[in-house]
Amino acid sequence: MSDCIFCKIIDGSIPSNKVYEDEHVLAFMDVAPLTKGHTLLIPKQHVKDLYEMPEDVARNLYAAAPKIANAIKKAFNPQGLNTINNNGAFAGQSVFHYHLHFIPRYDDSDGLKVRWEAKNGEFTPEQLKAIAEEIKTNLNE
Ligand code: AMP
Ligand code: ZN
């Protein structure tokens, strides 16, 4: 896609600090890292978000994910690692070429908030069952 910044990183017209590349995916440093080692993993095929990702692209992308995670772990020994993917502007997506963030966690000072208070009792068991059914009927296999 000609006006996509990540497609330009793939074709080399925009520079990046690459950490891994194969036929299907590219991993490179986030230009504005939240923590040391913050890495992005992207498919080489231009896919806007998870909704539009074909199964083979997903398979090839996630096949590389443990490699990236383990390399970051070996390099910097963080206390933890969050992998995050934002879909849609409302969810925080700012680049519309799918990317999976690898954010190593060293301490609480990075400001990343991904935990939430469990809302016990928000949905009844019957409601949960009905919600699951609604999703199930929308699977298009
Ligand atoms: P998101 O907000 O989830 O869409 O994440 C987009 C990420 O891409 C942000 O963390 C940006 O810092 C990062 N980013 C934007 N432009 C570049 C670039 N040219 N090279 C590397 N990372 C970039
Ligand atoms: Zn793209």
PDB file of C-alpha atoms and ligand atoms in Angstrom:
ATOM      1  CA  MET A   1       0.000   0.000   0.000  1.00  0.00           C
ATOM      2  CA  SER A   2       1.655   3.180  -1.241  1.00  0.00           C
ATOM      3  CA  ASP A   3       0.758   5.550   1.599  1.00  0.00           C
ATOM      4  CA  CYS A   4       1.319   3.079   4.434  1.00  0.00           C
ATOM      5  CA  ILE A   5       4.269   3.860   6.684  1.00  0.00           C
ATOM      6  CA  PHE A   6       4.842   0.215   7.624  1.00  0.00           C
ATOM      7  CA  CYS A   7       4.723  -0.916   3.976  1.00  0.00           C
ATOM      8  CA  LYS A   8       7.432   1.692   3.384  1.00  0.00           C
ATOM      9  CA  ILE A   9       9.475   0.192   6.208  1.00  0.00           C
ATOM     10  CA  ILE A  10       9.063  -3.233   4.556  1.00  0.00           C
ATOM     11  CA  ASP A  11      10.220  -1.951   1.156  1.00  0.00           C
ATOM     12  CA  GLY A  12      13.088  -0.011   2.731  1.00  0.00           C
ATOM     13  CA  SER A  13      11.986   3.466   1.644  1.00  0.00           C
ATOM     14  CA  ILE A  14      11.671   4.436   5.337  1.00  0.00           C
ATOM     15  CA  PRO A  15      14.507   3.370   7.656  1.00  0.00           C
ATOM     16  CA  SER A  16      13.960   1.121  10.653  1.00  0.00           C
ATOM     17  CA  ASN A  17      15.943  -0.865  13.165  1.00  0.00           C
ATOM     18  CA  LYS A  18      15.123  -4.404  12.110  1.00  0.00           C
ATOM     19  CA  VAL A  19      15.443  -7.271  14.544  1.00  0.00           C
ATOM     20  CA  TYR A  20      13.922 -10.144  12.561  1.00  0.00           C
ATOM     21  CA  GLU A  21      12.771 -10.762   9.031  1.00  0.00           C
ATOM     22  CA  ASP A  22      11.546 -13.755   7.064  1.00  0.00           C
ATOM     23  CA  GLU A  23       9.451 -14.274   3.939  1.00  0.00           C
ATOM     24  CA  HIS A  24       6.239 -13.330   5.741  1.00  0.00           C
ATOM     25  CA  VAL A  25       6.999 -10.974   8.634  1.00  0.00           C
ATOM     26  CA  LEU A  26       9.216  -8.164   9.855  1.00  0.00           C
ATOM     27  CA  ALA A  27      10.052  -7.164  13.429  1.00  0.00           C
ATOM     28  CA  PHE A  28      11.602  -3.778  14.161  1.00  0.00           C
ATOM     29  CA  MET A  29      12.073  -1.293  16.953  1.00  0.00           C
ATOM     30  CA  ASP A  30       9.163   1.003  17.752  1.00  0.00           C
ATOM     31  CA  VAL A  31      10.416   4.518  16.982  1.00  0.00           C
ATOM     32  CA  ALA A  32       8.929   5.817  20.250  1.00  0.00           C
ATOM     33  CA  PRO A  33       9.504   2.896  22.601  1.00  0.00           C
ATOM     34  CA  LEU A  34       7.629   2.727  25.878  1.00  0.00           C
ATOM     35  CA  THR A  35      10.427   0.615  27.367  1.00  0.00           C
ATOM     36  CA  LYS A  36      13.819  -0.746  26.313  1.00  0.00           C
ATOM     37  CA  GLY A  37      13.234  -3.380  23.652  1.00  0.00           C
ATOM     38  CA  HIS A  38       9.715  -2.274  22.599  1.00  0.00           C
ATOM     39  CA  THR A  39       9.393  -4.089  19.284  1.00  0.00           C
ATOM     40  CA  LEU A  40       6.708  -4.276  16.581  1.00  0.00           C
ATOM     41  CA  LEU A  41       5.952  -7.439  14.601  1.00  0.00           C
ATOM     42  CA  ILE A  42       4.104  -6.937  11.301  1.00  0.00           C
ATOM     43  CA  PRO A  43       2.992  -9.089   8.385  1.00  0.00           C
ATOM     44  CA  LYS A  44       4.632  -8.198   5.077  1.00  0.00           C
ATOM     45  CA  GLN A  45       1.215  -8.382   3.443  1.00  0.00           C
ATOM     46  CA  HIS A  46      -0.659  -5.120   4.025  1.00  0.00           C
ATOM     47  CA  VAL A  47      -3.473  -6.050   6.402  1.00  0.00           C
ATOM     48  CA  LYS A  48      -5.273  -3.202   8.131  1.00  0.00           C
ATOM     49  CA  ASP A  49      -6.115  -4.939  11.383  1.00  0.00           C
ATOM     50  CA  LEU A  50      -6.971  -8.261  12.980  1.00  0.00           C
ATOM     51  CA  TYR A  51     -10.456  -8.235  11.470  1.00  0.00           C
ATOM     52  CA  GLU A  52      -8.994  -8.319   7.965  1.00  0.00           C
ATOM     53  CA  MET A  53      -6.214 -10.806   8.600  1.00  0.00           C
ATOM     54  CA  PRO A  54      -6.331 -13.995   6.528  1.00  0.00           C
ATOM     55  CA  GLU A  55      -5.645 -17.201   8.432  1.00  0.00           C
ATOM     56  CA  ASP A  56      -2.318 -17.919   6.707  1.00  0.00           C
ATOM     57  CA  VAL A  57      -1.078 -14.413   7.527  1.00  0.00           C
ATOM     58  CA  ALA A  58      -2.052 -14.940  11.176  1.00  0.00           C
ATOM     59  CA  ARG A  59      -0.326 -18.325  11.250  1.00  0.00           C
ATOM     60  CA  ASN A  60       2.899 -16.931   9.819  1.00  0.00           C
ATOM     61  CA  LEU A  61       2.819 -13.890  12.066  1.00  0.00           C
ATOM     62  CA  TYR A  62       2.318 -15.756  15.309  1.00  0.00           C
ATOM     63  CA  ALA A  63       4.866 -18.395  14.279  1.00  0.00           C
ATOM     64  CA  ALA A  64       7.493 -15.687  14.671  1.00  0.00           C
ATOM     65  CA  ALA A  65       6.133 -14.287  17.955  1.00  0.00           C
ATOM     66  CA  PRO A  66       7.881 -16.669  20.409  1.00  0.00           C
ATOM     67  CA  LYS A  67      11.208 -16.005  18.660  1.00  0.00           C
ATOM     68  CA  ILE A  68      10.854 -12.268  19.207  1.00  0.00           C
ATOM     69  CA  ALA A  69       9.648 -12.694  22.797  1.00  0.00           C
ATOM     70  CA  ASN A  70      12.518 -15.000  23.706  1.00  0.00           C
ATOM     71  CA  ALA A  71      15.129 -12.778  22.066  1.00  0.00           C
ATOM     72  CA  ILE A  72      13.891  -9.781  24.084  1.00  0.00           C
ATOM     73  CA  LYS A  73      13.860 -11.898  27.239  1.00  0.00           C
ATOM     74  CA  LYS A  74      17.412 -13.106  26.632  1.00  0.00           C
ATOM     75  CA  ALA A  75      18.675  -9.641  25.745  1.00  0.00           C
ATOM     76  CA  PHE A  76      17.186  -7.651  28.616  1.00  0.00           C
ATOM     77  CA  ASN A  77      15.711 -10.084  31.168  1.00  0.00           C
ATOM     78  CA  PRO A  78      12.557  -8.035  31.837  1.00  0.00           C
ATOM     79  CA  GLN A  79      10.242  -8.951  34.705  1.00  0.00           C
ATOM     80  CA  GLY A  80       7.446  -9.523  32.204  1.00  0.00           C
ATOM     81  CA  LEU A  81       6.370  -8.910  28.619  1.00  0.00           C
ATOM     82  CA  ASN A  82       3.047  -7.641  27.262  1.00  0.00           C
ATOM     83  CA  THR A  83       2.049  -8.312  23.668  1.00  0.00           C
ATOM     84  CA  ILE A  84      -0.614  -5.835  22.620  1.00  0.00           C
ATOM     85  CA  ASN A  85      -2.508  -5.259  19.386  1.00  0.00           C
ATOM     86  CA  ASN A  86      -4.821  -2.273  18.991  1.00  0.00           C
ATOM     87  CA  ASN A  87      -7.658  -2.573  16.474  1.00  0.00           C
ATOM     88  CA  GLY A  88      -9.426   0.626  15.490  1.00  0.00           C
ATOM     89  CA  ALA A  89      -8.731   4.214  16.523  1.00  0.00           C
ATOM     90  CA  PHE A  90     -10.989   3.866  19.562  1.00  0.00           C
ATOM     91  CA  ALA A  91      -8.757   1.057  20.821  1.00  0.00           C
ATOM     92  CA  GLY A  92      -5.641   3.156  20.247  1.00  0.00           C
ATOM     93  CA  GLN A  93      -4.604   2.092  16.740  1.00  0.00           C
ATOM     94  CA  SER A  94      -2.691   4.891  15.007  1.00  0.00           C
ATOM     95  CA  VAL A  95      -0.984   2.980  12.184  1.00  0.00           C
ATOM     96  CA  PHE A  96      -3.419   1.057  10.027  1.00  0.00           C
ATOM     97  CA  HIS A  97      -1.143  -1.825   9.064  1.00  0.00           C
ATOM     98  CA  TYR A  98      -1.558  -4.603  11.618  1.00  0.00           C
ATOM     99  CA  HIS A  99       1.168  -4.694  14.270  1.00  0.00           C
ATOM    100  CA  LEU A 100       1.746  -6.607  17.463  1.00  0.00           C
ATOM    101  CA  HIS A 101       3.577  -4.647  20.166  1.00  0.00           C
ATOM    102  CA  PHE A 102       6.113  -6.504  22.320  1.00  0.00           C
ATOM    103  CA  ILE A 103       6.575  -4.374  25.433  1.00  0.00           C
ATOM    104  CA  PRO A 104       9.082  -5.655  27.966  1.00  0.00           C
ATOM    105  CA  ARG A 105       8.194  -4.678  31.528  1.00  0.00           C
ATOM    106  CA  TYR A 106      10.901  -3.750  34.013  1.00  0.00           C
ATOM    107  CA  ASP A 107       9.013  -1.928  36.758  1.00  0.00           C
ATOM    108  CA  ASP A 108       5.804  -0.016  37.464  1.00  0.00           C
ATOM    109  CA  SER A 109       7.164   3.310  36.265  1.00  0.00           C
ATOM    110  CA  ASP A 110       6.449   2.750  32.549  1.00  0.00           C
ATOM    111  CA  GLY A 111       2.812   3.832  32.986  1.00  0.00           C
ATOM    112  CA  LEU A 112       1.361   0.932  31.008  1.00  0.00           C
ATOM    113  CA  LYS A 113      -2.013  -0.071  32.428  1.00  0.00           C
ATOM    114  CA  VAL A 114      -3.308  -3.353  31.131  1.00  0.00           C
ATOM    115  CA  ARG A 115      -4.851  -4.774  34.300  1.00  0.00           C
ATOM    116  CA  TRP A 116      -8.445  -4.160  35.231  1.00  0.00           C
ATOM    117  CA  GLU A 117     -10.662  -4.723  38.233  1.00  0.00           C
ATOM    118  CA  ALA A 118     -12.696  -7.871  37.764  1.00  0.00           C
ATOM    119  CA  LYS A 119     -16.383  -6.908  37.658  1.00  0.00           C
ATOM    120  CA  ASN A 120     -17.762  -9.950  39.394  1.00  0.00           C
ATOM    121  CA  GLY A 121     -21.477 -10.362  38.830  1.00  0.00           C
ATOM    122  CA  GLU A 122     -21.707  -7.862  35.949  1.00  0.00           C
ATOM    123  CA  PHE A 123     -23.191 -10.582  33.742  1.00  0.00           C
ATOM    124  CA  THR A 124     -25.259 -13.498  34.972  1.00  0.00           C
ATOM    125  CA  PRO A 125     -24.299 -17.049  33.923  1.00  0.00           C
ATOM    126  CA  GLU A 126     -27.342 -17.012  31.597  1.00  0.00           C
ATOM    127  CA  GLN A 127     -26.204 -13.761  30.001  1.00  0.00           C
ATOM    128  CA  LEU A 128     -22.687 -15.140  29.501  1.00  0.00           C
ATOM    129  CA  LYS A 129     -24.141 -18.199  27.790  1.00  0.00           C
ATOM    130  CA  ALA A 130     -26.274 -15.993  25.519  1.00  0.00           C
ATOM    131  CA  ILE A 131     -23.309 -13.746  24.700  1.00  0.00           C
ATOM    132  CA  ALA A 132     -21.190 -16.785  23.777  1.00  0.00           C
ATOM    133  CA  GLU A 133     -23.998 -17.989  21.501  1.00  0.00           C
ATOM    134  CA  GLU A 134     -24.151 -14.600  19.764  1.00  0.00           C
ATOM    135  CA  ILE A 135     -20.430 -14.716  19.020  1.00  0.00           C
ATOM    136  CA  LYS A 136     -20.603 -18.370  17.945  1.00  0.00           C
ATOM    137  CA  THR A 137     -23.347 -17.689  15.432  1.00  0.00           C
ATOM    138  CA  ASN A 138     -21.150 -15.012  13.878  1.00  0.00           C
ATOM    139  CA  LEU A 139     -18.123 -17.240  13.303  1.00  0.00           C
ATOM    140  CA  ASN A 140     -17.813 -17.616   9.556  1.00  0.00           C
ATOM    141  CA  GLU A 141     -15.949 -20.851   9.052  1.00  0.00           C
TER     142      GLU A 141
HETATM  143  P1  AMP B   1      -0.541   1.869  17.533  1.00  0.00           P
HETATM  144  O1  AMP B   1      -0.802   3.164  18.236  1.00  0.00           O
HETATM  145  O2  AMP B   1      -0.918   0.647  18.301  1.00  0.00           O
HETATM  146  O3  AMP B   1      -1.127   1.870  16.140  1.00  0.00           O
HETATM  147  O4  AMP B   1       1.032   1.771  17.390  1.00  0.00           O
HETATM  148  C1  AMP B   1       1.743   2.383  16.378  1.00  0.00           C
HETATM  149  C2  AMP B   1       3.170   2.398  16.808  1.00  0.00           C
HETATM  150  O5  AMP B   1       3.984   2.624  15.668  1.00  0.00           O
HETATM  151  C3  AMP B   1       3.506   3.507  17.823  1.00  0.00           C
HETATM  152  O6  AMP B   1       3.983   2.917  19.028  1.00  0.00           O
HETATM  153  C4  AMP B   1       4.565   4.327  17.105  1.00  0.00           C
HETATM  154  O7  AMP B   1       5.580   4.776  17.962  1.00  0.00           O
HETATM  155  C5  AMP B   1       5.094   3.362  16.066  1.00  0.00           C
HETATM  156  N1  AMP B   1       5.639   3.973  14.874  1.00  0.00           N
HETATM  157  C6  AMP B   1       5.083   4.943  14.110  1.00  0.00           C
HETATM  158  N2  AMP B   1       5.889   5.240  13.071  1.00  0.00           N
HETATM  159  C7  AMP B   1       6.978   4.431  13.182  1.00  0.00           C
HETATM  160  C8  AMP B   1       8.175   4.261  12.427  1.00  0.00           C
HETATM  161  N3  AMP B   1       8.427   4.987  11.316  1.00  0.00           N
HETATM  162  N4  AMP B   1       9.077   3.342  12.833  1.00  0.00           N
HETATM  163  C9  AMP B   1       8.835   2.609  13.944  1.00  0.00           C
HETATM  164  N5  AMP B   1       7.730   2.715  14.693  1.00  0.00           N
HETATM  165  C10 AMP B   1       6.814   3.617  14.326  1.00  0.00           C
HETATM  166 ZN    ZN B   2       0.968  -1.397   4.989  1.00  0.00          ZN
END
